[in-house]
Amino acid sequence: MKEKLMSIREEAIKAIQAAEAPEKLNEVRVKFLGKKGELTAVLKSMKNVAPEDRPKVGQMVNETRAAIEQILEESKKKMERAIREEKMKMEVIDVTLPAKKNMVGHRHPNTIALEEVQRIFVGMGYEVMEGPEIEYDLYNFEKLNIPADHPAKDEQDTFYINKDIVLRTQTSPVQARVMEQGKLPIRMISPGRVFRSDEVDATHSPSFHQVEGLVIDKNISFADLKGTLEVFAKELFGEDTKTKFRPHHFPFTEPSAEVDVSCFKCGGKGCRFCKGSGWIEILGCGMVHPHVLEMCGIDPEEYTGFAFGVGLERIALLKYEIDDMRLLYENDVRFLKQF
Ligand code: DAH
């Protein structure tokens, strides 16, 4: 009997060692320890054992069972550990792989143009100031010397909130607001959104952007205006850019002018870009009207100044050679990415 048990034990150990998967171990368990297993068969044959030997044999059977169970359990654990380690190895995360990039869009050509304009004027000592987009008629028109019967005040041109409040049609009202604060001298630019009751087409939009400029100090002359805007044009469009001041009319400046720059595409010879003229109009400007100074609490005998207004979209369209303003408002990233 003893030999029999020993050989069962050895056979079981061999089978366990040969098993290469946890399911195989289970088969070994059934074969040796199961209800119809070999060890159970030994127990069943106890009736052939002399009664006095039975406890001894019973104990031996139990020891054999315990030994096999222990080896089974150890093997199972070992196997499971090996499987887990293998799996971990396969699942290793490569932390050196570049992460997926977040789509963060692209700076708008208007923004790029504005930053350029700001860089130039801040470099000349100007402050950047802001004013409200919803503005009093008083600031948008009245204090800028724009009379009640001026065509700009027509409902065709201006969005009215009520009879006293409008969506500002220009950034010029910021001039009046800054002058009223009474801190002199003034050197400021004021970028922002403006609104006009226009139909959308390649060159018009009901909402667009301007950058206003204002300088007030003692002894400011038209020469200062010309010098300043010449520097601006050269910085913006290149060192060889020439400027031309054409007489014009604005109610809040006297004298007033429109400024053309020599075409930076053909250098002034005339091309498709400048429609053959060699010149491109970029802004309006002038010496601040004495009456405007007075209305804003500044003594025109003591102080003079100049002002200018640039269309931001116009600068962006020119600088980046975009031929349809609508592209600027569609915000298609494939378009924006080009600048
Ligand atoms: N506000 C004018 C416009 O919208 C532009 C302008 C012209 C602004 C002359 C000025 C200026 O400050 O002096 O057409």
Coordinates of C-alpha atoms and ligand atoms in Angstrom, one line a residue:
M1 CA 0.0 0.0 0.0
K2 CA 2.8 2.3 0.9
E3 CA 4.5 1.8 -2.4
K4 CA 1.3 2.3 -4.2
L5 CA 0.8 5.7 -2.5
M6 CA 4.4 6.7 -3.2
S7 CA 4.0 5.9 -6.9
I8 CA 0.7 7.9 -7.0
R9 CA 2.6 10.8 -5.4
E10 CA 5.5 10.6 -7.9
E11 CA 3.2 10.3 -10.8
A12 CA 1.2 13.3 -9.7
I13 CA 4.3 15.4 -9.3
K14 CA 5.5 14.4 -12.8
A15 CA 2.1 15.3 -14.2
I16 CA 2.1 18.6 -12.4
Q17 CA 5.6 19.4 -13.8
A18 CA 4.5 18.6 -17.3
A19 CA 1.4 20.8 -17.1
E20 CA 2.0 24.0 -19.0
A21 CA -1.3 25.8 -18.3
P22 CA -3.6 26.2 -15.3
E23 CA -6.3 24.1 -17.0
K24 CA -3.9 21.2 -17.2
L25 CA -3.3 21.5 -13.5
N26 CA -7.0 21.1 -13.0
E27 CA -7.0 17.9 -15.0
V28 CA -4.2 16.6 -12.7
R29 CA -6.3 17.5 -9.7
V30 CA -9.3 15.6 -11.1
K31 CA -7.2 12.6 -12.1
F32 CA -5.5 12.2 -8.7
L33 CA -7.8 13.8 -6.1
G34 CA -11.2 13.8 -7.7
K35 CA -14.2 11.6 -6.8
K36 CA -13.1 9.0 -9.3
G37 CA -9.4 9.8 -8.8
E38 CA -6.6 7.4 -8.0
L39 CA -6.3 8.4 -4.3
T40 CA -10.1 8.0 -3.8
A41 CA -9.7 4.5 -5.3
V42 CA -7.1 3.7 -2.7
L43 CA -9.5 4.8 0.1
K44 CA -12.2 2.7 -1.4
S45 CA -9.9 -0.3 -1.3
M46 CA -9.5 0.1 2.5
K47 CA -11.9 -2.7 3.1
N48 CA -9.1 -5.1 2.0
V49 CA -6.8 -3.6 4.7
A50 CA -6.6 -5.3 8.1
P51 CA -8.7 -3.3 10.5
E52 CA -5.7 -2.5 12.8
D53 CA -3.8 -1.1 9.9
R54 CA -6.6 1.1 8.6
P55 CA -5.8 4.3 10.7
K56 CA -2.2 4.1 9.6
V57 CA -3.1 3.7 5.9
G58 CA -5.8 6.4 6.3
Q59 CA -3.2 8.8 7.6
M60 CA -0.8 8.0 4.8
V61 CA -3.5 8.6 2.2
N62 CA -4.3 12.0 3.8
E63 CA -0.6 12.9 3.8
T64 CA -0.3 12.0 0.2
R65 CA -3.4 14.1 -0.6
A66 CA -2.1 17.1 1.3
A67 CA 1.3 16.8 -0.4
I68 CA -0.2 16.7 -3.9
E69 CA -2.5 19.6 -3.1
Q70 CA 0.3 21.7 -1.8
I71 CA 2.4 21.1 -5.0
L72 CA -0.7 21.8 -7.1
E73 CA -1.3 25.1 -5.3
E74 CA 2.3 26.2 -5.6
S75 CA 2.5 25.4 -9.3
K76 CA -0.8 27.2 -9.9
K77 CA 0.5 30.3 -8.2
K78 CA 3.8 30.2 -10.0
M79 CA 2.0 29.8 -13.3
E80 CA -0.3 32.6 -12.7
R81 CA 2.5 34.9 -11.7
A82 CA 4.4 34.0 -14.9
I83 CA 1.3 34.8 -17.0
R84 CA 0.8 38.1 -15.2
E85 CA 4.4 39.1 -15.8
E86 CA 4.2 38.2 -19.4
K87 CA 1.1 40.3 -19.8
M88 CA 2.7 43.3 -18.1
K89 CA 5.7 43.1 -20.4
M90 CA 3.3 43.1 -23.4
E91 CA 1.4 46.1 -22.1
V92 CA 4.4 48.3 -21.4
I93 CA 3.5 52.0 -22.1
D94 CA 6.1 53.8 -24.2
V95 CA 6.3 57.1 -22.4
T96 CA 8.8 58.5 -24.9
L97 CA 6.1 58.4 -27.6
P98 CA 5.0 62.0 -28.5
A99 CA 1.5 62.8 -27.1
K100 CA -1.4 63.6 -29.5
K101 CA -1.4 67.3 -30.2
N102 CA -4.4 69.4 -29.0
M103 CA -6.0 71.4 -31.9
V104 CA -5.6 74.9 -30.7
G105 CA -6.6 76.8 -33.9
H106 CA -4.5 79.6 -35.3
R107 CA -4.1 83.3 -34.8
H108 CA -6.4 85.3 -37.0
P109 CA -4.9 87.6 -39.7
N110 CA -6.7 90.5 -38.0
T111 CA -5.0 89.7 -34.7
I112 CA -1.6 89.3 -36.4
A113 CA -2.1 92.7 -38.2
L114 CA -3.3 94.3 -34.9
E115 CA -0.2 93.1 -33.0
E116 CA 1.9 94.5 -35.8
V117 CA 0.2 97.9 -35.6
Q118 CA 0.4 97.9 -31.8
R119 CA 4.1 97.0 -31.9
I120 CA 4.8 100.0 -34.1
F121 CA 2.9 102.5 -32.1
V122 CA 3.8 101.2 -28.6
G123 CA 7.4 101.4 -29.9
M124 CA 6.8 105.2 -30.5
G125 CA 5.5 105.6 -26.9
Y126 CA 1.7 105.3 -27.5
E127 CA -0.6 103.7 -25.0
V128 CA -3.3 101.2 -26.0
M129 CA -6.8 102.2 -24.8
E130 CA -10.3 100.9 -25.3
G131 CA -13.8 102.3 -25.6
P132 CA -17.3 100.8 -25.6
E133 CA -18.8 99.2 -28.7
I134 CA -22.2 100.4 -27.7
E135 CA -21.8 104.1 -27.7
Y136 CA -23.7 107.3 -27.1
D137 CA -24.7 109.3 -30.2
L138 CA -23.1 112.1 -28.3
Y139 CA -19.6 110.6 -28.6
N140 CA -20.0 108.8 -31.9
F141 CA -21.2 111.9 -33.7
E142 CA -21.9 115.1 -31.8
K143 CA -18.5 115.6 -30.0
L144 CA -16.8 114.7 -33.3
N145 CA -18.4 117.6 -35.0
I146 CA -20.7 115.4 -37.0
P147 CA -23.9 117.4 -37.5
A148 CA -27.4 116.0 -37.1
D149 CA -28.0 116.0 -40.9
H150 CA -24.8 114.2 -41.8
P151 CA -25.4 111.1 -44.0
A152 CA -23.3 108.9 -41.6
K153 CA -26.2 109.3 -39.1
D154 CA -28.7 107.8 -41.5
E155 CA -30.4 104.6 -40.5
Q156 CA -29.0 103.1 -43.7
D157 CA -25.5 103.5 -42.2
T158 CA -25.9 103.2 -38.5
F159 CA -27.4 100.6 -36.1
Y160 CA -29.5 102.5 -33.5
I161 CA -30.3 101.0 -30.1
N162 CA -32.5 104.0 -29.4
K163 CA -32.3 107.6 -30.5
D164 CA -29.3 108.3 -28.1
I165 CA -27.4 105.1 -28.3
V166 CA -25.8 103.4 -31.3
L167 CA -23.4 100.6 -32.2
R168 CA -20.4 102.8 -32.8
T169 CA -19.7 103.3 -36.5
Q170 CA -16.0 104.2 -35.9
T171 CA -13.4 104.1 -33.1
S172 CA -13.1 107.9 -33.2
P173 CA -15.5 108.3 -30.2
V174 CA -12.6 107.0 -28.0
Q175 CA -10.8 110.2 -28.9
A176 CA -13.5 112.3 -27.3
R177 CA -13.6 110.0 -24.2
V178 CA -9.8 110.1 -23.7
M179 CA -9.6 113.9 -24.2
E180 CA -12.4 114.4 -21.7
Q181 CA -10.4 112.6 -19.0
G182 CA -8.2 115.7 -19.2
K183 CA -4.8 113.9 -18.8
L184 CA -2.4 115.7 -21.1
P185 CA -0.4 115.1 -23.2
I186 CA -2.1 112.2 -25.0
R187 CA -0.4 109.6 -27.2
M188 CA -2.8 106.7 -27.7
I189 CA -4.1 104.1 -30.1
S190 CA -7.5 102.4 -29.7
P191 CA -8.3 99.3 -31.6
G192 CA -11.8 97.8 -31.7
R193 CA -14.9 96.6 -33.4
V194 CA -17.2 99.0 -35.3
F195 CA -20.6 98.5 -36.9
R196 CA -22.2 99.8 -40.1
S197 CA -25.5 98.8 -41.7
D198 CA -23.7 97.4 -44.8
E199 CA -24.5 94.4 -46.9
V200 CA -21.9 91.7 -46.9
D201 CA -19.7 91.5 -50.0
A202 CA -16.0 91.1 -50.8
T203 CA -15.1 94.5 -49.3
H204 CA -17.9 95.2 -46.8
S205 CA -19.2 93.7 -43.6
P206 CA -21.7 95.0 -41.0
S207 CA -19.0 94.5 -38.4
F208 CA -15.3 95.2 -38.8
H209 CA -12.3 96.7 -37.0
Q210 CA -10.5 100.0 -36.8
V211 CA -7.5 101.3 -35.0
E212 CA -7.8 104.9 -33.9
G213 CA -4.8 107.1 -33.1
L214 CA -4.6 110.4 -31.2
V215 CA -1.8 112.7 -30.2
I216 CA -2.5 115.9 -28.2
D217 CA 0.3 118.1 -26.9
K218 CA 1.8 121.6 -27.2
N219 CA 3.2 122.5 -30.6
I220 CA 2.0 119.4 -32.5
S221 CA 1.9 120.2 -36.2
F222 CA 1.0 118.5 -39.5
A223 CA 4.7 117.7 -39.9
D224 CA 4.5 115.5 -36.8
L225 CA 1.5 113.7 -38.3
K226 CA 3.3 113.2 -41.6
G227 CA 6.5 111.9 -40.0
T228 CA 4.6 109.5 -37.7
L229 CA 2.5 108.0 -40.4
E230 CA 5.5 107.7 -42.7
V231 CA 7.3 105.7 -40.1
F232 CA 4.2 103.6 -39.6
A233 CA 3.9 102.9 -43.4
K234 CA 7.5 102.0 -43.7
E235 CA 7.4 99.7 -40.7
L236 CA 4.3 98.0 -41.9
F237 CA 4.9 97.6 -45.6
G238 CA 8.7 97.9 -45.9
E239 CA 11.5 100.5 -45.9
D240 CA 11.0 101.5 -49.5
T241 CA 7.4 102.5 -49.0
K242 CA 6.4 106.1 -50.0
T243 CA 3.5 107.9 -48.6
K244 CA 1.1 110.4 -50.2
F245 CA -1.2 112.7 -48.3
R246 CA -4.3 113.6 -50.4
P247 CA -6.6 116.4 -49.1
H248 CA -9.9 115.0 -47.8
H249 CA -12.7 116.0 -45.5
F250 CA -13.5 114.6 -42.1
P251 CA -15.8 116.6 -39.7
F252 CA -13.5 116.2 -36.7
T253 CA -10.2 117.1 -38.3
E254 CA -9.0 120.3 -40.1
P255 CA -7.1 120.0 -42.3
S256 CA -7.9 116.4 -43.2
A257 CA -6.2 113.9 -45.5
E258 CA -6.3 110.4 -46.8
V259 CA -3.0 108.6 -46.9
D260 CA -1.9 106.4 -49.8
V261 CA 1.2 104.1 -49.7
S262 CA 3.2 103.2 -52.8
C263 CA 2.2 99.8 -54.0
F264 CA 4.4 97.3 -52.2
K265 CA 3.8 94.7 -55.0
C266 CA 5.0 96.8 -58.0
G267 CA 6.8 99.5 -56.2
G268 CA 4.6 102.2 -57.7
K269 CA 4.7 101.3 -61.4
G270 CA 1.1 100.1 -61.5
C271 CA -0.2 96.6 -61.3
R272 CA -3.3 94.5 -60.8
F273 CA -2.9 94.9 -57.0
C274 CA -3.0 98.7 -57.0
K275 CA -5.4 98.7 -59.9
G276 CA -2.8 100.3 -62.1
S277 CA -2.4 103.5 -60.1
G278 CA 0.8 102.6 -58.1
W279 CA -0.8 103.8 -54.9
I280 CA -3.0 102.1 -52.2
E281 CA -5.2 104.0 -49.8
I282 CA -4.7 102.9 -46.2
L283 CA -6.1 105.5 -43.7
G284 CA -7.8 108.8 -42.9
C285 CA -6.2 111.5 -40.7
G286 CA -5.9 115.1 -39.9
M287 CA -5.3 117.8 -37.3
V288 CA -7.9 117.6 -34.5
H289 CA -10.5 120.3 -35.1
P290 CA -10.3 123.2 -32.6
H291 CA -14.0 122.8 -32.0
V292 CA -13.6 119.2 -31.1
L293 CA -10.8 120.1 -28.6
E294 CA -13.1 122.7 -27.1
M295 CA -16.1 120.3 -26.8
C296 CA -13.8 117.9 -25.0
G297 CA -12.4 120.5 -22.5
I298 CA -9.1 121.2 -24.1
D299 CA -7.9 124.8 -24.9
P300 CA -7.1 124.9 -28.7
E301 CA -5.0 128.0 -28.1
E302 CA -2.6 126.0 -25.9
Y303 CA -2.9 122.5 -27.3
T304 CA -3.0 121.0 -30.8
G305 CA -3.0 117.4 -32.0
F306 CA -3.5 114.9 -34.8
A307 CA -5.7 111.9 -35.2
F308 CA -5.9 109.0 -37.6
G309 CA -8.1 106.0 -38.3
V310 CA -7.0 102.7 -39.9
G311 CA -9.2 99.9 -41.1
L312 CA -7.7 96.8 -39.6
E313 CA -9.2 94.3 -42.1
R314 CA -7.9 96.6 -44.9
I315 CA -4.4 96.2 -43.5
A316 CA -4.8 92.4 -43.1
L317 CA -6.2 92.0 -46.6
L318 CA -3.3 94.1 -48.1
K319 CA -0.5 92.7 -46.1
Y320 CA -1.5 89.0 -46.6
E321 CA -2.9 89.5 -50.1
I322 CA -6.4 88.2 -49.3
D323 CA -8.9 89.3 -52.0
D324 CA -12.2 88.6 -50.2
M325 CA -13.0 90.1 -46.8
R326 CA -15.6 87.3 -46.1
L327 CA -12.7 84.8 -45.7
L328 CA -11.7 86.7 -42.6
Y329 CA -15.1 86.0 -40.9
E330 CA -15.5 82.3 -41.9
N331 CA -12.8 81.2 -39.5
D332 CA -11.9 78.1 -41.5
V333 CA -8.8 76.9 -39.9
R334 CA -7.4 75.7 -43.2
F335 CA -7.5 79.3 -44.4
L336 CA -6.3 80.9 -41.1
K337 CA -3.3 78.5 -40.9
Q338 CA -1.7 80.2 -43.9
F339 CA -0.7 83.3 -42.1
Ligands
DAH1 N1 -13.4 107.6 -38.4 C1 -13.0 107.7 -39.8 C2 -13.8 106.6 -40.5 O1 -14.3 105.8 -39.9 C3 -11.5 107.4 -40.0 C4 -10.7 108.6 -39.5 C5 -10.4 109.6 -40.3 C6 -10.3 108.6 -38.2 C7 -9.7 110.7 -39.9 C8 -9.6 109.7 -37.7 C9 -9.2 110.8 -38.6 O2 -9.1 109.8 -36.5 O3 -8.5 111.8 -38.1 O4 -13.9 106.7 -41.7

